[in-house]
PDB file of C-alpha atoms and ligand atoms in Angstrom:
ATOM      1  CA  UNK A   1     117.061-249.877 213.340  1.00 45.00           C
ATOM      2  CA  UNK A   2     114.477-247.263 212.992  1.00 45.00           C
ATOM      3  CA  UNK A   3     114.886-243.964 215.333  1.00 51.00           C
ATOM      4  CA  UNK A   4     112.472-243.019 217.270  1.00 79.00           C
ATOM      5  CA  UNK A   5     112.082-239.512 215.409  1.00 96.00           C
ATOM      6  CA  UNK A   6     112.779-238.685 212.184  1.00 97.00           C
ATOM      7  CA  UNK A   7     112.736-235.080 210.460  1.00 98.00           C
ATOM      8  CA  UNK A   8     110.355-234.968 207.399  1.00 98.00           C
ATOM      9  CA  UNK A   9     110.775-232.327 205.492  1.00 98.00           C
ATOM     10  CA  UNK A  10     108.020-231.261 202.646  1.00 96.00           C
ATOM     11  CA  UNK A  11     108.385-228.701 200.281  1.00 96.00           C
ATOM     12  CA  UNK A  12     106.015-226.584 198.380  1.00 92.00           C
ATOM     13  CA  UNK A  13     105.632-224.080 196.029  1.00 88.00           C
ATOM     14  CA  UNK A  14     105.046-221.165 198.605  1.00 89.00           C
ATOM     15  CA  UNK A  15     106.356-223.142 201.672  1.00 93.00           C
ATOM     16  CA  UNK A  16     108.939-225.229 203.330  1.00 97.00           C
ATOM     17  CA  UNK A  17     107.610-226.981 206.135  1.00 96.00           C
ATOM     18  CA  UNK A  18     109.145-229.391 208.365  1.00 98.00           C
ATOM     19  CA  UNK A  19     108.725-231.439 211.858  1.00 98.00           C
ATOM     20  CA  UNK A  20     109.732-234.263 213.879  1.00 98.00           C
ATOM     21  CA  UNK A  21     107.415-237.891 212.894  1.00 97.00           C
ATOM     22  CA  UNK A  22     106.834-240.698 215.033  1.00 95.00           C
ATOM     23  CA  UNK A  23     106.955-243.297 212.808  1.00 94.00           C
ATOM     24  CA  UNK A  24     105.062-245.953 214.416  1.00 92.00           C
ATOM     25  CA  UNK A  25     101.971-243.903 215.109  1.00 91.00           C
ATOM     26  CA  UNK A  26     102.246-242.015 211.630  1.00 92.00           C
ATOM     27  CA  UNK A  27     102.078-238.365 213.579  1.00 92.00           C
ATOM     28  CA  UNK A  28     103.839-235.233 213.727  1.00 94.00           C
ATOM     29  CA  UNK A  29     105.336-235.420 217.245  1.00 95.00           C
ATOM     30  CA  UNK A  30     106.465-231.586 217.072  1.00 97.00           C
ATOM     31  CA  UNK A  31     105.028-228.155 215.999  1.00 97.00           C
ATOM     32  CA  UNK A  32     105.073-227.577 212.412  1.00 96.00           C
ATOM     33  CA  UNK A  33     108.004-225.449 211.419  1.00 98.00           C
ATOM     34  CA  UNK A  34     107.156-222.933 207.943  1.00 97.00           C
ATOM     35  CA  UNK A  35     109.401-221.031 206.107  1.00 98.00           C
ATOM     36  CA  UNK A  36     108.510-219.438 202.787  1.00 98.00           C
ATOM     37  CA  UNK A  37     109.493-221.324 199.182  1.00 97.00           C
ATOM     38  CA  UNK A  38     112.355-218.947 198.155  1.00 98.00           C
ATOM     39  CA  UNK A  39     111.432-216.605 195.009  1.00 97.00           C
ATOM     40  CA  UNK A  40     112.348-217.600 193.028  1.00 98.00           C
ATOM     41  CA  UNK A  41     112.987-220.957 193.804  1.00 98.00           C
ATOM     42  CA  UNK A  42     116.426-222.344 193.107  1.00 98.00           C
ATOM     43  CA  UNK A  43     118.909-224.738 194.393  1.00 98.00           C
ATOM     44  CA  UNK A  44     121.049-222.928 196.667  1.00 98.00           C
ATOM     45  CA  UNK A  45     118.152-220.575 197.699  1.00 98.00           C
ATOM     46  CA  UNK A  46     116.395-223.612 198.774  1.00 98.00           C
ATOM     47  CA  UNK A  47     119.162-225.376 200.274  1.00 98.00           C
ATOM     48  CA  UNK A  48     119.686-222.339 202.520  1.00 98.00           C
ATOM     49  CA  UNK A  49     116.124-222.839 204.334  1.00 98.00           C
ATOM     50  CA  UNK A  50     116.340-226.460 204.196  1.00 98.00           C
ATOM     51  CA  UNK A  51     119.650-225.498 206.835  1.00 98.00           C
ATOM     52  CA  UNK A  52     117.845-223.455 208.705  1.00 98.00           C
ATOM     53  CA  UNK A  53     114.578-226.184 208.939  1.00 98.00           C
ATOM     54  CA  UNK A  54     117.131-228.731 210.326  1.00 98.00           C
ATOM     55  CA  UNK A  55     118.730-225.768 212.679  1.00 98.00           C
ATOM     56  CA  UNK A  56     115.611-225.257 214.481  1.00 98.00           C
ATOM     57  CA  UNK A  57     115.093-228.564 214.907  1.00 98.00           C
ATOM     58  CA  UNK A  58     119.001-228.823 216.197  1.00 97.00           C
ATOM     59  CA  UNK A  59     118.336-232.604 214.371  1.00 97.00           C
ATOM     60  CA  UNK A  60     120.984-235.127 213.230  1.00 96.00           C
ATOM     61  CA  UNK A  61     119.776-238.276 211.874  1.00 96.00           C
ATOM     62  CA  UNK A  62     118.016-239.283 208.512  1.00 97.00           C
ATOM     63  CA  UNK A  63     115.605-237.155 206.531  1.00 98.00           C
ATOM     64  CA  UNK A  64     113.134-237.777 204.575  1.00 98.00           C
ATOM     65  CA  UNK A  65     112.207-234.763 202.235  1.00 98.00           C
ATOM     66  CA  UNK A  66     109.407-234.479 199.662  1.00 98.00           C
ATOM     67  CA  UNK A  67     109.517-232.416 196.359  1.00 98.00           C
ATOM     68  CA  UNK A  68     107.163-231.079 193.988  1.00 97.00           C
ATOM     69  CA  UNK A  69     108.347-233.282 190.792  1.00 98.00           C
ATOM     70  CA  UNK A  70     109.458-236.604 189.559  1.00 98.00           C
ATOM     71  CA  UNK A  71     112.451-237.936 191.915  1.00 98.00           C
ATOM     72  CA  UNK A  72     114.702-240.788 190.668  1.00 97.00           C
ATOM     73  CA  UNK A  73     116.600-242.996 192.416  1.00 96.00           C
ATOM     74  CA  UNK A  74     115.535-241.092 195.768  1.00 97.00           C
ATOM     75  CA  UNK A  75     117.465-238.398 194.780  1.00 98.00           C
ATOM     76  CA  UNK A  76     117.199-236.636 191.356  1.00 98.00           C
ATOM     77  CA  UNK A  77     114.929-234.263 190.169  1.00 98.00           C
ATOM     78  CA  UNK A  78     113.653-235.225 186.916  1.00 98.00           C
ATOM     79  CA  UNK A  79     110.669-232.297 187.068  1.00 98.00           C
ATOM     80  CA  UNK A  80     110.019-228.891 188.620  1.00 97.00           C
ATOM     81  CA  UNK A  81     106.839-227.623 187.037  1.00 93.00           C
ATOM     82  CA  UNK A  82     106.437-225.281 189.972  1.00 93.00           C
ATOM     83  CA  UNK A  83     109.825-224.271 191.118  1.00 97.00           C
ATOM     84  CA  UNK A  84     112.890-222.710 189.292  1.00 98.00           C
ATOM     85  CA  UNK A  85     113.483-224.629 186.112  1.00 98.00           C
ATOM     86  CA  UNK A  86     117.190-225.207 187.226  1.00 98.00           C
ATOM     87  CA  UNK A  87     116.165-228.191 189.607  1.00 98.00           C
ATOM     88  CA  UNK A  88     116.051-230.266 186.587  1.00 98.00           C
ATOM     89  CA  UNK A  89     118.889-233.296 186.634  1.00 98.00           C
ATOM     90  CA  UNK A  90     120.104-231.836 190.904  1.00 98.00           C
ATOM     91  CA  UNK A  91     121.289-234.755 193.228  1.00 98.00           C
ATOM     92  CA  UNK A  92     118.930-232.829 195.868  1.00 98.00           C
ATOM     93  CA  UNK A  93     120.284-235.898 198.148  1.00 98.00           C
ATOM     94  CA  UNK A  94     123.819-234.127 197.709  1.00 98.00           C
ATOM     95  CA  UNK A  95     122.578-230.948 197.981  1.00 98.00           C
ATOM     96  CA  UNK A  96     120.429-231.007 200.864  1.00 98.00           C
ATOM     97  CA  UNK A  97     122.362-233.762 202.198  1.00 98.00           C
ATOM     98  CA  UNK A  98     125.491-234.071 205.162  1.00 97.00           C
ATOM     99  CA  UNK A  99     127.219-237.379 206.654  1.00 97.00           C
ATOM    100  CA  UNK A 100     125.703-237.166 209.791  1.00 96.00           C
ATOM    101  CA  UNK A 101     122.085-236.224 208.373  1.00 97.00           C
ATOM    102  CA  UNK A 102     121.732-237.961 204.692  1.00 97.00           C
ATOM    103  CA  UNK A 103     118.378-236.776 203.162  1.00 98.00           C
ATOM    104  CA  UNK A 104     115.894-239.157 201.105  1.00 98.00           C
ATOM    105  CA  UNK A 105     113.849-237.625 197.938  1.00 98.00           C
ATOM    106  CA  UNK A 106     109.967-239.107 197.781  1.00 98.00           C
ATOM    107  CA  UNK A 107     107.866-237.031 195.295  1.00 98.00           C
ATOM    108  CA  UNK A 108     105.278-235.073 197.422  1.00 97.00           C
ATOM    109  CA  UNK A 109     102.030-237.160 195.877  1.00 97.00           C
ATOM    110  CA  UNK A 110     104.361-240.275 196.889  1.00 98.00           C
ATOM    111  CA  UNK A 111     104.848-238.932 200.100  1.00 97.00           C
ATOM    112  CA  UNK A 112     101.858-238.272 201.075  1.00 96.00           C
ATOM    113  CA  UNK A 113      99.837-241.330 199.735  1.00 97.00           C
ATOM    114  CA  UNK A 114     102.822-243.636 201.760  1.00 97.00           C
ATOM    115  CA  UNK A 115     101.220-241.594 204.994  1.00 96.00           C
ATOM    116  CA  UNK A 116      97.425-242.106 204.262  1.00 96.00           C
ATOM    117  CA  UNK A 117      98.102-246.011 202.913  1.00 97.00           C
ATOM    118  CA  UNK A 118      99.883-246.781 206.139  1.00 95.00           C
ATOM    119  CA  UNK A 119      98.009-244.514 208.753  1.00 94.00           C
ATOM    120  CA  UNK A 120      95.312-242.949 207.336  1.00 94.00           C
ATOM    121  CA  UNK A 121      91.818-243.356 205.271  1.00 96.00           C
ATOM    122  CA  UNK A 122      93.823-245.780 203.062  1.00 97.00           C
ATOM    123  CA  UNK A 123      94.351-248.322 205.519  1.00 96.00           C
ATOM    124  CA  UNK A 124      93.657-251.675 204.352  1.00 96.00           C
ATOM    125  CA  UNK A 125      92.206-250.426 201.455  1.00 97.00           C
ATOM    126  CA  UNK A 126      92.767-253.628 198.533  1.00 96.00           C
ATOM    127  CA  UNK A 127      92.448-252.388 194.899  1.00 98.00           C
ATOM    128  CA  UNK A 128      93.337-249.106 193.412  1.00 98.00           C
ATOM    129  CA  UNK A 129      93.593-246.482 195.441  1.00 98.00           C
ATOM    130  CA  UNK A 130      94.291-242.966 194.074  1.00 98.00           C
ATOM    131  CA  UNK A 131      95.566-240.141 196.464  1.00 98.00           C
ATOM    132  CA  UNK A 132      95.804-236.611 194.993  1.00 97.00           C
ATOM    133  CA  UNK A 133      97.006-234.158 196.337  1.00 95.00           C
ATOM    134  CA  UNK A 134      95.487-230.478 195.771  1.00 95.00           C
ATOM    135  CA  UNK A 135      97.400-227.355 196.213  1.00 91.00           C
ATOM    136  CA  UNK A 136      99.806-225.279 193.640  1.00 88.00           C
ATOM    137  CA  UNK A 137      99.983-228.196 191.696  1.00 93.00           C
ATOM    138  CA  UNK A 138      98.046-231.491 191.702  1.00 96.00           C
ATOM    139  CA  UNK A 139      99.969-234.265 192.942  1.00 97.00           C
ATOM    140  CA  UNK A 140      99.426-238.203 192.440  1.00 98.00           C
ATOM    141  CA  UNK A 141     100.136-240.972 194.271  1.00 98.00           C
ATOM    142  CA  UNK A 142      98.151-244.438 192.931  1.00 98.00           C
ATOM    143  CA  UNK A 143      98.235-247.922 194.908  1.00 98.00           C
ATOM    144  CA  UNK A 144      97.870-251.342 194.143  1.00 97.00           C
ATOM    145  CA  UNK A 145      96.796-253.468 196.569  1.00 96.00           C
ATOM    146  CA  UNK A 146      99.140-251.479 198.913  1.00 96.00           C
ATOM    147  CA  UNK A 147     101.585-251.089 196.307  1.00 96.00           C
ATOM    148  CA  UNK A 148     102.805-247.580 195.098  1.00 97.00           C
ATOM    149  CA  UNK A 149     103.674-247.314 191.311  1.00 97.00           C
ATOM    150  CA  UNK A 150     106.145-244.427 192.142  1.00 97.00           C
ATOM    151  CA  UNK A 151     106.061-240.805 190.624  1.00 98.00           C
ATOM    152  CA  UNK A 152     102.619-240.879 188.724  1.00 98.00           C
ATOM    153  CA  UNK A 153     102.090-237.477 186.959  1.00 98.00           C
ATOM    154  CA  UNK A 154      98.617-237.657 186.553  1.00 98.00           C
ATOM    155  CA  UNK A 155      97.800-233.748 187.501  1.00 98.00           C
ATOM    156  CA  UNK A 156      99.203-233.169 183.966  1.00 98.00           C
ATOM    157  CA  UNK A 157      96.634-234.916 182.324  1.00 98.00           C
ATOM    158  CA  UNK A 158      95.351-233.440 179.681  1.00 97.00           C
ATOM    159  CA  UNK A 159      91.777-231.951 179.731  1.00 97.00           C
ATOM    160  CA  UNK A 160      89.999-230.172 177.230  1.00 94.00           C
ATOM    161  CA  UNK A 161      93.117-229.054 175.914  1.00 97.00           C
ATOM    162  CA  UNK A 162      94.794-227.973 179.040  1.00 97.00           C
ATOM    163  CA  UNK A 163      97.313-229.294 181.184  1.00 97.00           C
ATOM    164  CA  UNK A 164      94.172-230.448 184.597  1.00 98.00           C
ATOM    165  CA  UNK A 165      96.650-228.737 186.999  1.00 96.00           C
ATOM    166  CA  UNK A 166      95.975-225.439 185.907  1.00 96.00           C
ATOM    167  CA  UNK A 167      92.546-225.388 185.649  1.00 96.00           C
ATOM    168  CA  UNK A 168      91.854-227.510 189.217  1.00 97.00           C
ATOM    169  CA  UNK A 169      94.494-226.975 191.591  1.00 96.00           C
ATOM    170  CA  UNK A 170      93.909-224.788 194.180  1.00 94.00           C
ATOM    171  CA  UNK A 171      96.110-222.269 193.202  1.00 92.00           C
ATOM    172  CA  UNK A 172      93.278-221.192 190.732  1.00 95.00           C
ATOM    173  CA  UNK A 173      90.880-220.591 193.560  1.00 96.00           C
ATOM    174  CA  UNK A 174      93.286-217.650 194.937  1.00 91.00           C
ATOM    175  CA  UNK A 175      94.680-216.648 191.473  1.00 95.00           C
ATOM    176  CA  UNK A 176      91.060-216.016 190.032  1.00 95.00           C
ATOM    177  CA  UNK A 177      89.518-215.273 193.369  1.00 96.00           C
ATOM    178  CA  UNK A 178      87.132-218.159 192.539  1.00 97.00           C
ATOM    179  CA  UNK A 179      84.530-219.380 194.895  1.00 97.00           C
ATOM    180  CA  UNK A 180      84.285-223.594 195.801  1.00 97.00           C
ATOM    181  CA  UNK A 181      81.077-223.336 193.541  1.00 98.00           C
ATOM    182  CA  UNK A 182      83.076-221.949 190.993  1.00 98.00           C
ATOM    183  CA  UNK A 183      86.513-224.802 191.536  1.00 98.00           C
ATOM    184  CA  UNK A 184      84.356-227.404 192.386  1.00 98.00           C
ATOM    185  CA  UNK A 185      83.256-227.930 189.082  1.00 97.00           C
ATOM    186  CA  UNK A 186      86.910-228.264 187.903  1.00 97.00           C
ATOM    187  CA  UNK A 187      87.603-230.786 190.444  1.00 98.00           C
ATOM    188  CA  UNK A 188      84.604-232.890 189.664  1.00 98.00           C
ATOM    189  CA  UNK A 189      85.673-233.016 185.378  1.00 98.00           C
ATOM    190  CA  UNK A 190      89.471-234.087 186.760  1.00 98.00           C
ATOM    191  CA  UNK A 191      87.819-236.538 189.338  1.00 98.00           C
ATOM    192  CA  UNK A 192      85.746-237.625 186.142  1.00 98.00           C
ATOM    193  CA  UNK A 193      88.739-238.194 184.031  1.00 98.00           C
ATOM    194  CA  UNK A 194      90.788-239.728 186.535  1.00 98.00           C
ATOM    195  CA  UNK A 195      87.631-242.070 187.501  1.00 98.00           C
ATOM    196  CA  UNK A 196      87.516-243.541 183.924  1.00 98.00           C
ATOM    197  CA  UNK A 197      91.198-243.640 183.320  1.00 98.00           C
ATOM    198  CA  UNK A 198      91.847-245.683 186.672  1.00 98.00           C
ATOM    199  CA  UNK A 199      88.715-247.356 187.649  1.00 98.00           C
ATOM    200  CA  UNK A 200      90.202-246.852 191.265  1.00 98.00           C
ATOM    201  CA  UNK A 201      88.058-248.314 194.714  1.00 98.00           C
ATOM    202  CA  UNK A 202      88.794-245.057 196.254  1.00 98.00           C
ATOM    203  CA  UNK A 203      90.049-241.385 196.083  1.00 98.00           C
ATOM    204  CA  UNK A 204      91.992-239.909 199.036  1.00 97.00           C
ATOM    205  CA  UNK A 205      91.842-236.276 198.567  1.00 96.00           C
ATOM    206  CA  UNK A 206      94.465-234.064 200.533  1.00 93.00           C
ATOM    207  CA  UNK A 207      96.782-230.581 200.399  1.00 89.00           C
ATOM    208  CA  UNK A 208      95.739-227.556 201.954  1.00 85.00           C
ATOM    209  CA  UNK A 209      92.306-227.511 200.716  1.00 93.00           C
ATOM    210  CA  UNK A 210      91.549-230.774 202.487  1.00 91.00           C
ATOM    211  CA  UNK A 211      90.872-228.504 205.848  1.00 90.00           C
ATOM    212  CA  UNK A 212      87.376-227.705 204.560  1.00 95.00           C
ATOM    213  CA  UNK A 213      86.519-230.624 202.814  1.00 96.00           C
ATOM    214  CA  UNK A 214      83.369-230.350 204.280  1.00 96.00           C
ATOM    215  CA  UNK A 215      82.262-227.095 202.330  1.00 97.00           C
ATOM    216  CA  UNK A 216      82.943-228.499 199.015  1.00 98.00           C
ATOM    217  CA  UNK A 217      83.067-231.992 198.701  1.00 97.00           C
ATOM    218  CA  UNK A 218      78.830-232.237 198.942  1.00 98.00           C
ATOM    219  CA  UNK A 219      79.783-230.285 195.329  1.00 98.00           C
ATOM    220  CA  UNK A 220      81.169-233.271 193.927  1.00 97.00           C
ATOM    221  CA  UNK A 221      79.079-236.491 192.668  1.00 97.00           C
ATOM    222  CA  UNK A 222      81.040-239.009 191.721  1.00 97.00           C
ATOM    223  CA  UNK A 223      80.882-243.191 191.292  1.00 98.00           C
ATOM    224  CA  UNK A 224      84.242-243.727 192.627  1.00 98.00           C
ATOM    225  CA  UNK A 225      84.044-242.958 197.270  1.00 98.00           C
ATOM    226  CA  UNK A 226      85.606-239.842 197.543  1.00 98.00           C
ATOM    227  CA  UNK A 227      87.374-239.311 201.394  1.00 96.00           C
ATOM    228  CA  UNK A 228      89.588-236.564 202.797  1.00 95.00           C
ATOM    229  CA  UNK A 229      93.327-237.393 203.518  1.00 93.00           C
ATOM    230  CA  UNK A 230      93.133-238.224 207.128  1.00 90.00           C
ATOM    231  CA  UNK A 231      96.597-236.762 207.913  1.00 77.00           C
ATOM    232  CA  UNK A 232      94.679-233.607 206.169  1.00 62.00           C
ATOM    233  CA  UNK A 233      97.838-231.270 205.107  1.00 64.00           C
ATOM    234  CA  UNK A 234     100.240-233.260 207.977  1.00 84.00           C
ATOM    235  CA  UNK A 235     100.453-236.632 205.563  1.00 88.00           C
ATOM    236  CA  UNK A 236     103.292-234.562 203.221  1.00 92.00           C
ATOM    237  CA  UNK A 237     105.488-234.490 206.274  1.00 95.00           C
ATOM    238  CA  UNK A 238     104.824-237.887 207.518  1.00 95.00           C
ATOM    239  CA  UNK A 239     105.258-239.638 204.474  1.00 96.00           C
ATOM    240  CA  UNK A 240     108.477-237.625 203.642  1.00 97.00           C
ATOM    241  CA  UNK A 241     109.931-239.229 207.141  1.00 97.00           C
ATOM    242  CA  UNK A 242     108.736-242.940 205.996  1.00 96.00           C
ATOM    243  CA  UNK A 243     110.398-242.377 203.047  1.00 96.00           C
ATOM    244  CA  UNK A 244     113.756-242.140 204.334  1.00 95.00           C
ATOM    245  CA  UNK A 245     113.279-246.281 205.457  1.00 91.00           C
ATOM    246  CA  UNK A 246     111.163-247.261 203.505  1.00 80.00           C
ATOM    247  CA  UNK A 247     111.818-248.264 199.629  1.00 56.00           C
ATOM    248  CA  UNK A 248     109.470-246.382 197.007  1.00 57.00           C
ATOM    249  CA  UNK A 249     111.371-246.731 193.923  1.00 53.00           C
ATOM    250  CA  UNK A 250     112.923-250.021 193.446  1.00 52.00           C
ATOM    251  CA  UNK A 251     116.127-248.227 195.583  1.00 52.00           C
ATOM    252  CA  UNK A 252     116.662-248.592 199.412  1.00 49.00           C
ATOM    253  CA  UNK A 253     115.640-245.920 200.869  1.00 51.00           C
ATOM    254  CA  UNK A 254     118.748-244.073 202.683  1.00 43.00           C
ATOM    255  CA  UNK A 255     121.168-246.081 200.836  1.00 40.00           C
ATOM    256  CA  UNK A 256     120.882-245.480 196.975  1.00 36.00           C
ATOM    257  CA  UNK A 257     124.000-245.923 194.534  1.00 38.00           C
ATOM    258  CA  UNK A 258     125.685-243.921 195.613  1.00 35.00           C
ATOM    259  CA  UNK A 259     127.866-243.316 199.122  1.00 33.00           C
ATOM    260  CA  UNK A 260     125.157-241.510 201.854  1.00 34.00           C
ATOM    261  CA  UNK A 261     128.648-240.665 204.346  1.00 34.00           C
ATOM    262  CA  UNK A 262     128.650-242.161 207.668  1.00 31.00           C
ATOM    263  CA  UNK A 263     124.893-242.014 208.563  1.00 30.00           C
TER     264      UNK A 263
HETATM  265  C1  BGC B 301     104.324-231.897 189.774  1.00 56.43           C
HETATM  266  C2  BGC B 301     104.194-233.158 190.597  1.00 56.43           C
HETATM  267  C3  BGC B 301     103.812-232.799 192.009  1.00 56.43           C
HETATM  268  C4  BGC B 301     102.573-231.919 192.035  1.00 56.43           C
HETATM  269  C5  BGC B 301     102.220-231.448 193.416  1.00 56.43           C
HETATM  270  C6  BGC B 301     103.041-231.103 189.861  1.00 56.43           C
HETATM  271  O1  BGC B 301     103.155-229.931 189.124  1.00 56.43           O
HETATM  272  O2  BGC B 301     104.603-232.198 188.419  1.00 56.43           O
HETATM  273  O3  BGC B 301     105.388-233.894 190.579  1.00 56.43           O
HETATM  274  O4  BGC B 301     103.601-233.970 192.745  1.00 56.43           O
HETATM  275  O5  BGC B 301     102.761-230.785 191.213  1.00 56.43           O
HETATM  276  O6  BGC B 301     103.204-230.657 193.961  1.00 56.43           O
END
């Protein structure tokens, strides 16, 4: 039985955000609630605003919770390329996690690629679809005929020598002070690469810098149809909430190995 609202949770590397999702329209159904990432970023530090997301929420029930690295098992952090390295190899399901409110990992590409595929510009869509996301790092989420191949880590592809994330996320925009003339060009050699790796019928683009769209996707010329994430930066949190039923990595979701307590 599926509640009516469920608390995603998605967290960044400069914020925590969280609100209630109505699952069977796909929305945020309350304000957006932000609290800055913790610097730096570690476990307990983390854990302590993930309490205080849930408190202002007063919610009980399951979560579904998105992080910024590999997830196994709905649970385990594998990667943390942009948080404290001490994530690796935490049961953030334990941590984050209580009896009455047990928590369920999705990578944040994963997360938000579930939300677009289900509700948003990837409806329908047969083929490969490719959903990246673009903000302090570059998440992927890629879809087969509706099918997610879970925790792709294609914003470390290598380009030119560098790891892509670091030359086209949009990090480097405020870092460098650059200008979308001067990112675009970044974006379009990682669309490029990604293009010819994949061969995918579409790109869903999303993260922050999906809000203006507009100003700099006429900068990009690509084969491949390019769209903006339809959830624009709201499909984190609604695809964090779908995680927690829905299976994304061979594991039901809200019920892995391991004991979730009463819930
Ligand atoms: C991480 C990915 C994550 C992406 C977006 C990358 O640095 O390795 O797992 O999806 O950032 O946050």
């Amino acid at each position: 039985m599926t509640r009516d609202l469920i608390l995603g949770v998605d967290i960044g590397g400069s914020g925590m955000k969280a609100a209630l999702v109505d699952l069977e329209q796909g929305v945020m159904a309350s304000k957006r609630h932000r609290v800055k990432t913790p610097r730096p970023a570690r476990p307990e530090a983390m854990a302590a605003v993930f309490d205080e997301l849930k408190a202002h929420f007063d919610y009980r029930g399951p979560i579904g919770c998105t992080f910024p690295g590999v997830i196994q098992n709905s649970a385990i952090v594998k990667t943390a390329a942009n948080l404290d390295a001490s994530w690796v190899e935490v049961n953030a399901a334990d941590l984050f996690g209580t009896p009455d409110s047990p928590v369920t990992l999705i990578n944040d590409g994963d997360a938000a690629g579930l939300a677009e595929m289900e509700h948003g510009a990837g409806q329908g869509v047969a083929g490969t679809v490719v959903m990246i996301t673009i903000g302090t790092g570059l998440g992927t989420a890629v879809f087969t005929d509706g099918h997610l191949v879970a925790n792709t880590e294609f914003g470390h592809i290598e380009i030119n020598g560098l790891d892509a994330e670091t030359r086209a996320s949009s990090r480097v925009i405020d870092d460098f002070g650059l200008s979308f003339e001067q990112w675009a060009p970044r974006m379009q050699t990682y669309l490029e690469t990604m293009e010819q790796l994949l061969w995918p019928n579409l790109f869903i683009l999303g993260g922050g810098i999906s809000k203006q769209f507009e100003e700099w996707s006429p900068l990009i010329s690509i084969e491949t149809p390019v769209v903006a994430a339809s959830g624009r930066n709201g499909a984190g949190i609604v695809g964090a909430a779908m995680a927690s039923v829905l299976a994304t990595d061979g594991h039901e979701a809200g019920q892995p190995e391991r004991a979730r307590g009463a819930g």
